[in-house]
Coordinates of C-alpha atoms and ligand atoms in Angstrom, one line a residue:
X1 CA 10.6 2.9 19.7
X2 CA 11.8 -0.4 18.3
X3 CA 9.0 -2.1 16.4
X4 CA 9.1 -5.5 14.8
X5 CA 6.3 -6.2 12.3
X6 CA 5.7 -9.9 11.6
X7 CA 4.2 -10.4 8.2
X8 CA 5.0 -8.2 5.3
X9 CA 1.7 -8.1 3.4
X10 CA -0.2 -4.9 2.7
X11 CA -0.7 -3.8 6.3
X12 CA 2.7 -4.9 7.5
X13 CA 4.6 -3.3 4.7
X14 CA 2.8 0.0 4.9
X15 CA 2.9 0.1 8.7
X16 CA 6.6 -0.6 8.8
X17 CA 7.4 2.1 6.3
X18 CA 5.3 4.7 8.0
X19 CA 6.5 3.9 11.5
X20 CA 10.1 4.3 10.2
X21 CA 9.3 7.7 8.6
X22 CA 7.9 8.8 12.0
X23 CA 11.3 8.1 13.5
X24 CA 10.7 4.6 15.0
X25 CA 13.1 1.8 14.3
X26 CA 11.0 -0.6 12.3
X27 CA 12.0 -4.1 11.1
X28 CA 9.7 -6.0 8.7
X29 CA 9.9 -9.8 9.3
X30 CA 8.7 -12.4 6.8
X31 CA 9.4 -16.1 6.3
X32 CA 9.3 -15.6 2.5
X33 CA 13.0 -15.3 1.7
X34 CA 12.3 -14.3 -1.9
X35 CA 10.1 -11.4 -0.7
X36 CA 12.7 -10.2 1.8
X37 CA 15.5 -10.4 -0.7
X38 CA 13.5 -8.5 -3.3
X39 CA 12.6 -5.8 -0.7
X40 CA 16.2 -5.4 0.2
X41 CA 16.8 -4.6 -3.5
X42 CA 14.0 -2.1 -3.4
X43 CA 11.5 -4.4 -5.2
X44 CA 8.0 -4.5 -3.8
X45 CA 5.7 -7.6 -3.7
X46 CA 2.6 -5.5 -4.3
X47 CA 1.6 -2.5 -6.4
X48 CA 0.7 0.4 -4.1
X49 CA 1.1 4.0 -5.2
X50 CA 3.8 5.9 -3.3
X51 CA 5.0 3.0 -1.3
X52 CA 8.2 2.3 -3.2
X53 CA 9.5 5.9 -2.6
X54 CA 8.5 5.8 1.0
X55 CA 10.3 2.5 1.6
X56 CA 13.4 3.7 -0.2
X57 CA 13.5 6.8 1.9
X58 CA 13.0 5.0 5.1
X59 CA 15.7 2.4 4.3
X60 CA 18.0 5.2 3.4
X61 CA 17.6 6.8 6.9
X62 CA 18.5 3.4 8.5
X63 CA 15.1 3.3 10.3
X64 CA 13.7 0.5 8.2
X65 CA 15.1 -2.9 7.5
X66 CA 13.8 -6.3 6.5
X67 CA 14.7 -9.8 7.8
X68 CA 13.7 -13.4 7.9
X69 CA 15.2 -13.7 11.3
X70 CA 12.2 -13.5 13.7
X71 CA 14.1 -14.3 16.8
X72 CA 16.6 -11.5 16.5
X73 CA 13.9 -8.9 15.5
X74 CA 11.6 -9.9 18.4
X75 CA 14.4 -10.0 21.0
X76 CA 15.4 -6.4 20.1
X77 CA 11.8 -5.0 19.9
X78 CA 9.8 -3.0 22.5
X79 CA 6.7 -3.7 20.4
X80 CA 6.0 -6.7 18.2
X81 CA 3.1 -6.3 15.7
X82 CA 1.5 -9.3 14.2
X83 CA 0.4 -8.4 10.6
X84 CA 0.1 -11.9 9.0
X85 CA -2.8 -12.9 6.9
X86 CA -6.1 -14.2 8.3
X87 CA -7.8 -15.7 5.2
X88 CA -11.3 -17.2 5.5
X89 CA -11.3 -20.9 6.2
X90 CA -12.7 -22.8 3.2
X91 CA -15.1 -25.0 5.2
X92 CA -16.9 -22.2 7.2
X93 CA -15.7 -18.8 6.3
X94 CA -14.3 -18.2 9.8
X95 CA -11.0 -16.3 10.0
X96 CA -8.1 -18.8 9.8
X97 CA -5.8 -17.8 12.7
X98 CA -3.2 -20.5 12.1
X99 CA -0.6 -17.8 11.0
X100 CA -1.4 -15.6 13.9
X101 CA -1.0 -18.3 16.5
X102 CA 2.2 -19.6 14.8
X103 CA 3.6 -16.1 15.0
X104 CA 2.6 -15.9 18.7
X105 CA 4.6 -19.1 19.4
X106 CA 7.6 -17.8 17.6
X107 CA 7.4 -14.5 19.4
X108 CA 7.1 -16.3 22.8
X109 CA 10.4 -18.1 22.1
X110 CA 12.4 -14.8 21.6
X111 CA 10.8 -12.2 23.9
X112 CA 13.3 -10.3 26.1
X113 CA 12.5 -7.5 28.5
X114 CA 9.0 -5.9 28.6
X115 CA 7.4 -6.5 25.2
X116 CA 4.0 -5.4 23.9
X117 CA 2.6 -7.9 21.4
X118 CA 0.0 -6.2 19.2
X119 CA -2.4 -7.6 16.6
X120 CA -2.6 -5.4 13.5
X121 CA -4.1 -8.1 11.4
X122 CA -8.0 -8.2 11.5
X123 CA -8.7 -10.8 14.1
X124 CA -11.9 -12.0 15.7
X125 CA -12.8 -10.9 19.3
X126 CA -10.9 -13.0 21.8
X127 CA -7.9 -13.6 19.6
X128 CA -5.8 -11.4 21.9
X129 CA -6.8 -13.6 24.9
X130 CA -5.6 -16.7 23.0
X131 CA -2.3 -15.1 22.1
X132 CA -1.8 -14.2 25.8
X133 CA -2.4 -17.8 26.7
X134 CA 0.0 -19.1 24.1
X135 CA 2.9 -16.8 25.1
X136 CA 2.1 -17.2 28.8
X137 CA 2.2 -21.0 28.6
X138 CA 5.4 -21.1 26.5
X139 CA 7.2 -18.5 28.6
X140 CA 5.8 -18.1 32.1
X141 CA 8.9 -15.9 32.9
X142 CA 8.2 -13.4 30.1
X143 CA 7.2 -9.8 30.8
X144 CA 4.7 -9.0 28.1
X145 CA 1.2 -7.6 27.4
X146 CA -1.0 -8.2 24.4
X147 CA -2.9 -5.3 22.7
X148 CA -5.0 -4.7 19.6
X149 CA -4.3 -1.9 17.1
X150 CA -6.6 -2.6 14.1
X151 CA -5.7 -1.0 10.8
X152 CA -8.2 0.9 8.6
X153 CA -6.1 1.7 5.5
X154 CA -7.5 1.0 2.1
X155 CA -5.6 -0.5 -0.8
X156 CA -4.7 2.0 -3.5
X157 CA -4.4 4.9 -1.0
X158 CA -2.8 2.9 1.8
X159 CA 0.1 5.3 2.6
X160 CA -2.2 8.4 2.8
X161 CA -4.7 6.5 4.9
X162 CA -2.0 5.4 7.3
X163 CA -0.4 8.8 7.6
X164 CA -3.7 10.7 7.9
X165 CA -6.3 8.3 9.3
X166 CA -9.7 9.3 10.6
X167 CA -8.8 7.8 13.9
X168 CA -6.4 5.3 15.6
X169 CA -7.8 2.6 17.8
X170 CA -5.6 1.3 20.7
X171 CA -7.1 -1.6 22.6
X172 CA -5.2 -2.7 25.7
X173 CA -6.2 -4.0 29.1
X174 CA -2.7 -3.3 30.4
X175 CA -1.7 0.3 31.3
X176 CA 1.9 0.0 30.2
X177 CA 0.9 -1.4 26.8
X178 CA -1.6 1.4 26.3
X179 CA 1.1 4.0 27.1
X180 CA 3.7 2.4 24.8
X181 CA 1.2 2.3 21.9
X182 CA 0.2 5.9 22.5
X183 CA 3.9 6.8 22.2
X184 CA 4.1 5.1 18.9
X185 CA 1.2 7.1 17.5
X186 CA 2.2 10.4 19.2
X187 CA 3.1 12.0 15.8
X188 CA -0.6 11.5 14.7
X189 CA -2.0 12.7 18.0
X190 CA 0.0 15.9 17.7
X191 CA -1.6 16.7 14.4
X192 CA -5.1 16.2 15.8
X193 CA -5.9 12.6 14.8
X194 CA -8.4 11.2 17.3
X195 CA -6.9 8.3 19.4
X196 CA -9.6 5.9 20.7
X197 CA -8.3 4.0 23.7
X198 CA -10.3 1.1 24.8
X199 CA -10.1 -2.5 26.1
X200 CA -8.6 -5.1 23.8
X201 CA -11.8 -7.0 22.9
X202 CA -13.6 -3.7 22.1
X203 CA -10.8 -2.7 19.7
X204 CA -11.0 -6.1 18.0
X205 CA -14.7 -5.7 17.4
X206 CA -14.4 -2.0 16.3
X207 CA -12.5 -3.2 13.2
X208 CA -15.2 -5.7 12.2
X209 CA -18.0 -3.4 13.0
X210 CA -16.6 -0.7 10.9
X211 CA -15.9 -2.9 7.8
X212 CA -19.3 -4.6 8.1
X213 CA -21.0 -1.2 8.3
X214 CA -19.3 0.0 5.2
X215 CA -20.2 -3.2 3.4
X216 CA -23.8 -2.8 4.4
X217 CA -23.8 0.8 3.2
X218 CA -22.5 -0.3 -0.2
X219 CA -25.2 -3.0 -0.4
X220 CA -27.8 -0.4 0.6
X221 CA -26.9 2.0 -2.2
X222 CA -26.6 -1.0 -4.6
X223 CA -30.2 -2.0 -3.8
X224 CA -31.3 1.6 -4.2
X225 CA -29.6 1.5 -7.6
X226 CA -31.8 -1.4 -8.6
X227 CA -34.9 0.5 -7.4
X228 CA -33.7 3.7 -9.3
X229 CA -33.6 1.7 -12.5
X230 CA -37.2 0.6 -12.0
X231 CA -38.7 3.9 -10.9
X232 CA -36.8 6.2 -13.2
X233 CA -34.5 7.8 -10.6
X234 CA -30.8 8.4 -10.7
X235 CA -28.8 6.7 -8.0
X236 CA -25.9 9.2 -8.3
X237 CA -28.3 12.0 -7.3
X238 CA -29.9 9.8 -4.6
X239 CA -26.4 9.2 -3.2
X240 CA -25.6 12.9 -3.4
X241 CA -28.8 13.9 -1.7
X242 CA -28.3 11.3 1.1
X243 CA -24.6 11.8 1.6
X244 CA -24.8 15.5 2.2
X245 CA -26.6 14.7 5.5
X246 CA -23.5 14.5 7.8
X247 CA -25.2 11.8 9.8
X248 CA -25.0 9.6 6.7
X249 CA -21.9 10.8 5.0
X250 CA -21.0 10.6 1.4
X251 CA -18.5 7.7 1.7
X252 CA -19.3 4.2 0.3
X253 CA -22.3 5.4 -1.6
X254 CA -21.0 4.7 -5.0
X255 CA -23.3 2.1 -6.5
X256 CA -21.4 -0.5 -8.5
X257 CA -21.1 -4.2 -9.3
X258 CA -20.8 -5.3 -5.7
X259 CA -18.0 -5.0 -3.2
X260 CA -14.9 -7.1 -3.5
X261 CA -11.4 -7.2 -2.1
X262 CA -9.6 -9.1 0.6
X263 CA -11.5 -7.4 3.4
X264 CA -15.3 -6.7 3.2
X265 CA -16.2 -10.2 1.9
X266 CA -14.0 -11.9 4.4
X267 CA -14.7 -9.7 7.4
X268 CA -18.5 -9.7 7.1
X269 CA -18.4 -13.5 6.9
X270 CA -16.1 -13.8 9.9
X271 CA -18.2 -11.4 12.0
X272 CA -21.3 -13.4 11.1
X273 CA -19.6 -16.6 12.3
X274 CA -18.6 -14.8 15.6
X275 CA -22.2 -13.7 16.1
X276 CA -23.5 -17.3 15.4
X277 CA -21.0 -18.7 17.9
X278 CA -22.5 -16.3 20.5
X279 CA -26.1 -16.9 19.5
X280 CA -26.5 -13.2 18.6
X281 CA -28.2 -12.7 15.2
X282 CA -26.7 -10.1 12.9
X283 CA -29.4 -10.1 10.3
X284 CA -28.5 -6.9 8.5
X285 CA -24.9 -8.1 7.8
X286 CA -26.2 -11.5 6.8
X287 CA -28.5 -10.0 4.2
X288 CA -25.7 -7.8 2.9
X289 CA -23.5 -10.8 2.3
X290 CA -26.3 -12.6 0.4
X291 CA -27.2 -9.4 -1.5
X292 CA -23.6 -8.8 -2.5
X293 CA -23.0 -12.3 -3.7
X294 CA -26.2 -12.4 -5.7
X295 CA -25.4 -9.0 -7.2
X296 CA -22.0 -10.0 -8.4
X297 CA -23.5 -12.9 -10.3
X298 CA -26.4 -10.8 -11.6
X299 CA -24.2 -8.3 -13.3
X300 CA -23.6 -10.7 -16.2
X301 CA -27.3 -10.4 -17.1
X302 CA -26.9 -6.7 -17.5
X303 CA -24.1 -7.3 -20.0
X304 CA -26.1 -9.9 -21.9
X305 CA -29.2 -7.7 -22.0
X306 CA -27.1 -4.9 -23.3
X307 CA -25.9 -7.1 -26.1
X308 CA -29.5 -7.7 -27.1
X309 CA -29.9 -10.9 -25.2
X310 CA -27.7 -12.9 -27.7
X311 CA -24.4 -14.0 -26.2
X312 CA -23.4 -17.0 -28.2
X313 CA -20.2 -16.6 -30.1
X314 CA -19.9 -12.9 -29.4
X315 CA -17.0 -11.3 -27.7
X316 CA -16.9 -8.7 -25.0
X317 CA -14.0 -6.5 -23.8
X318 CA -13.7 -6.2 -20.0
X319 CA -11.7 -3.1 -19.1
X320 CA -10.5 -3.2 -15.5
X321 CA -10.2 -6.5 -13.6
X322 CA -9.0 -5.6 -10.1
X323 CA -11.5 -5.2 -7.3
X324 CA -10.8 -1.4 -7.3
X325 CA -8.4 0.9 -9.0
X326 CA -4.7 1.6 -8.0
X327 CA -4.1 -2.0 -6.9
X328 CA -3.1 -5.3 -8.6
X329 CA -5.2 -7.2 -6.1
X330 CA -7.7 -9.6 -7.7
X331 CA -9.1 -11.1 -4.5
X332 CA -12.9 -11.4 -4.6
X333 CA -12.9 -9.0 -7.6
X334 CA -16.5 -8.7 -9.1
X335 CA -14.8 -9.2 -12.5
X336 CA -14.2 -12.9 -11.7
X337 CA -17.9 -14.1 -11.3
X338 CA -18.9 -11.7 -14.1
X339 CA -16.4 -13.3 -16.5
X340 CA -17.2 -16.8 -15.5
X341 CA -20.9 -16.2 -15.9
X342 CA -20.4 -14.6 -19.3
X343 CA -18.3 -17.5 -20.5
X344 CA -21.0 -19.9 -19.3
X345 CA -23.4 -17.9 -21.5
X346 CA -21.1 -18.5 -24.5
X347 CA -19.3 -15.1 -24.7
X348 CA -15.6 -14.9 -25.6
X349 CA -13.7 -12.7 -23.2
X350 CA -11.1 -10.2 -24.0
X351 CA -9.6 -8.4 -21.0
X352 CA -7.3 -5.6 -20.0
X353 CA -6.1 -4.2 -16.7
X354 CA -3.4 -1.6 -16.0
X355 CA -1.8 -3.6 -13.1
X356 CA -3.8 -6.7 -12.4
X357 CA -3.3 -9.0 -15.4
X358 CA -0.6 -11.1 -13.9
X359 CA -2.8 -12.0 -10.9
X360 CA -5.9 -12.3 -13.1
X361 CA -4.1 -14.8 -15.4
X362 CA -3.7 -17.2 -12.5
X363 CA -7.4 -17.0 -11.7
X364 CA -9.2 -16.9 -15.1
X365 CA -9.2 -19.5 -17.8
X366 CA -9.8 -19.0 -21.6
X367 CA -9.5 -15.2 -21.4
X368 CA -7.5 -13.3 -24.0
X369 CA -5.4 -10.6 -22.3
X370 CA -4.3 -7.4 -23.9
X371 CA -1.7 -4.8 -22.7
X372 CA -3.6 -2.1 -24.5
X373 CA -7.3 -1.1 -23.9
X374 CA -8.1 -0.2 -27.5
X375 CA -6.6 -3.4 -28.8
X376 CA -8.7 -5.2 -26.2
X377 CA -11.9 -3.5 -27.4
X378 CA -11.0 -4.1 -31.1
X379 CA -13.7 -6.1 -32.8
X380 CA -15.7 -6.7 -29.6
X381 CA -19.5 -6.7 -29.5
X382 CA -19.5 -4.8 -26.3
X383 CA -17.2 -3.0 -23.9
X384 CA -17.6 -3.4 -20.1
X385 CA -15.9 -0.8 -17.8
X386 CA -15.5 -2.9 -14.7
X387 CA -12.9 -1.0 -12.6
X388 CA -12.6 2.8 -12.6
X389 CA -8.9 3.2 -13.2
X390 CA -8.1 6.9 -14.1
X391 CA -6.5 5.8 -17.4
X392 CA -9.7 3.9 -18.4
X393 CA -12.0 6.7 -17.4
X394 CA -10.1 9.0 -19.8
X395 CA -10.2 6.6 -22.8
X396 CA -10.8 8.4 -26.1
X397 CA -14.4 7.4 -26.9
X398 CA -14.0 8.5 -30.5
X399 CA -11.1 6.0 -30.9
X400 CA -12.9 3.3 -29.0
X401 CA -16.0 3.7 -31.2
X402 CA -13.8 3.2 -34.3
X403 CA -12.3 -0.1 -33.1
X404 CA -15.3 -1.9 -31.6
X405 CA -17.5 -4.1 -33.8
X406 CA -20.7 -2.9 -32.1
X407 CA -20.8 0.3 -30.0
X408 CA -22.2 -1.0 -26.8
X409 CA -20.8 0.2 -23.5
X410 CA -21.7 -1.2 -20.1
X411 CA -20.4 1.3 -17.5
X412 CA -20.5 -0.3 -14.1
X413 CA -18.7 2.6 -12.3
X414 CA -20.3 5.8 -13.7
X415 CA -16.9 6.4 -15.2
X416 CA -18.1 8.2 -18.4
X417 CA -20.3 11.1 -19.1
X418 CA -23.5 9.6 -20.6
X419 CA -23.9 12.5 -23.1
X420 CA -20.3 12.0 -24.4
X421 CA -20.8 8.3 -24.6
X422 CA -23.9 8.7 -26.7
X423 CA -22.3 11.5 -28.8
X424 CA -19.9 8.8 -30.0
X425 CA -22.7 6.5 -31.0
X426 CA -22.5 4.1 -28.1
X427 CA -25.6 2.5 -26.6
X428 CA -25.0 2.9 -22.9
X429 CA -26.0 0.7 -19.9
X430 CA -25.1 1.8 -16.4
X431 CA -26.0 1.2 -12.8
X432 CA -28.9 2.8 -11.1
X433 CA -30.1 4.9 -13.9
X434 CA -33.2 4.2 -15.9
X435 CA -32.7 4.4 -19.6
X436 CA -34.9 7.4 -20.1
X437 CA -33.1 9.4 -17.3
X438 CA -29.6 8.6 -18.4
X439 CA -29.4 11.7 -20.7
X440 CA -31.6 14.0 -18.6
X441 CA -29.6 13.8 -15.4
X442 CA -28.3 17.1 -14.1
X443 CA -25.3 15.5 -12.3
X444 CA -22.6 14.5 -14.7
X445 CA -19.5 12.5 -13.6
X446 CA -17.3 15.4 -14.4
X447 CA -19.6 18.2 -12.9
X448 CA -18.0 20.6 -10.5
X449 CA -20.5 19.6 -7.9
X450 CA -19.5 16.0 -8.0
X451 CA -15.8 16.9 -8.2
X452 CA -16.1 19.0 -5.1
X453 CA -17.9 16.3 -3.3
X454 CA -15.4 13.6 -4.3
X455 CA -12.6 15.7 -2.9
X456 CA -14.3 16.8 0.2
X457 CA -12.9 15.5 3.4
X458 CA -15.9 13.2 3.9
X459 CA -15.5 11.6 0.5
X460 CA -11.7 11.3 0.8
X461 CA -12.2 9.4 4.0
X462 CA -14.1 6.7 2.1
Ligands
LIG501 C1 -11.5 -1.8 3.2 C2 -11.9 -0.6 4.1 O1 -12.4 0.5 3.4 C3 -10.6 -0.2 4.9 O2 -11.0 0.8 5.9 C4 -10.1 -1.4 5.7 O3 -8.9 -1.1 6.4 C5 -9.8 -2.5 4.7 O4 -11.0 -2.8 4.0 C6 -9.2 -3.7 5.5 O5 -10.0 -4.2 6.3 O6 -8.0 -4.0 5.4 P1 -10.3 -1.9 0.8 O7 -10.8 -3.4 0.8 O8 -8.9 -1.7 0.4 O9 -10.6 -1.3 2.2 O10 -11.2 -1.1 -0.3 P2 -12.4 -0.1 -0.3 O11 -12.0 1.1 -1.0 O12 -13.1 0.0 1.0 O13 -13.4 -0.9 -1.4 C7 -13.8 -2.2 -1.1 C8 -14.8 -2.6 -2.2 O14 -16.0 -1.9 -2.1 C9 -14.3 -2.4 -3.6 O15 -14.7 -3.5 -4.4 C10 -15.0 -1.2 -4.1 O16 -15.2 -1.1 -5.5 C11 -16.4 -1.3 -3.3 N1 -17.0 0.0 -3.1 C12 -16.4 0.9 -2.3 C13 -18.2 0.3 -3.8 O17 -18.7 -0.5 -4.6 N2 -18.8 1.5 -3.5 C14 -18.2 2.5 -2.7 O18 -18.8 3.5 -2.5 C15 -17.0 2.1 -2.1

């Protein structure tokens, strides 16, 4: 199958590479000449584990190429996938579809033969209808159908998620479009991946409903974490006890400083706008958005409390800046409101991230950045573990305790074993664990029970 993918961001790049490895002829199209030139030299615009090798291999086989020439790529394609960005509009949070509709117009100009136009970007319900209108108006002669194939991959494990998804959703009102898409995903169907075939509007909604549900689940466990701190319970054990119920599932039950990234915050807001447009209240999602925003801001208080309530003139080391590990993405990262609030309180910020510092520099003012975590912590009055990168979780606490000015550790990700932390003289603050239960808990981050759970299929799918 010949597939043109318009928009070489996270989703576009990973999709193009994976389709090519399944034997399809994939061409990635982007207007950014610098990006395409770099890709042709094997340089990726994003950090995503395993993607560089996958792309190099696919380019080598001749199944994957990159171009800025939309017309030629579209003319040759059986399937054109739109994977451009849909950022939230500043004025109302609604998904900005300008790039999607611009792509539809360009596609219309170059379609030849029967072509299926597919939205892979996350787009509000009804976007497919509008794309159909745009192409139909511009090219009444064209033979085409519009379908929806939402993508569920996560940053940081995008390649594995794409190649081994929990399910594939194919939304098309046209039988030929449905058949062509099923042929694209045949390699996954053959290995037992469930393929959900549905109408286009339903597929568009499934993506939002799934992301919003996961966001609500995170907000739920985060609120439980607050309650745990007050009643003397341990949120990790609560999550374990809840998650083993297969109706609940263990995924998205890690309490933390609030969800971030380019998807949950944007998609929950866009879904809320859709619901308001249709006069259908989505109160649970609305509350989750409010709770998450408030939580991100409130985390600064935890840090200041841990420092004894006195922030002025002190310095704190923030370890991990990206919204999650294994990515350089800083979009909606909880570290941003945390740092801004700490600065307002008078703290000096030292920061380190294994991959995200270049992006962080563009977003944060008056922060001193360090390539080395120990250097970052050197002389600090407190250390905040913000993102659970493996290399940060395995820091040498003994060495850390020697370089800090005051041994205060705020662990927002349950990255460290509390007993180990205390053994090295640190005062520990974490999430969802009352101070008097922090030592007594029976579930340690490195316990075999938690390890097994983290690597169980349910957890992996999170
Ligand atoms: C999310 C969804 O998980 C993907 O299925 C979806 O395809 C993607 O959005 C998208 O719409 O493109 P992603 O944003 O890459 O993926 O990252 P997640 O791993 O879901 O994490 C999102 C945020 O939630 C992070 O800030 C993370 O730290 C937080 N989180 C996640 C928690 O606080 N607790 C958890 O248990 C899980």
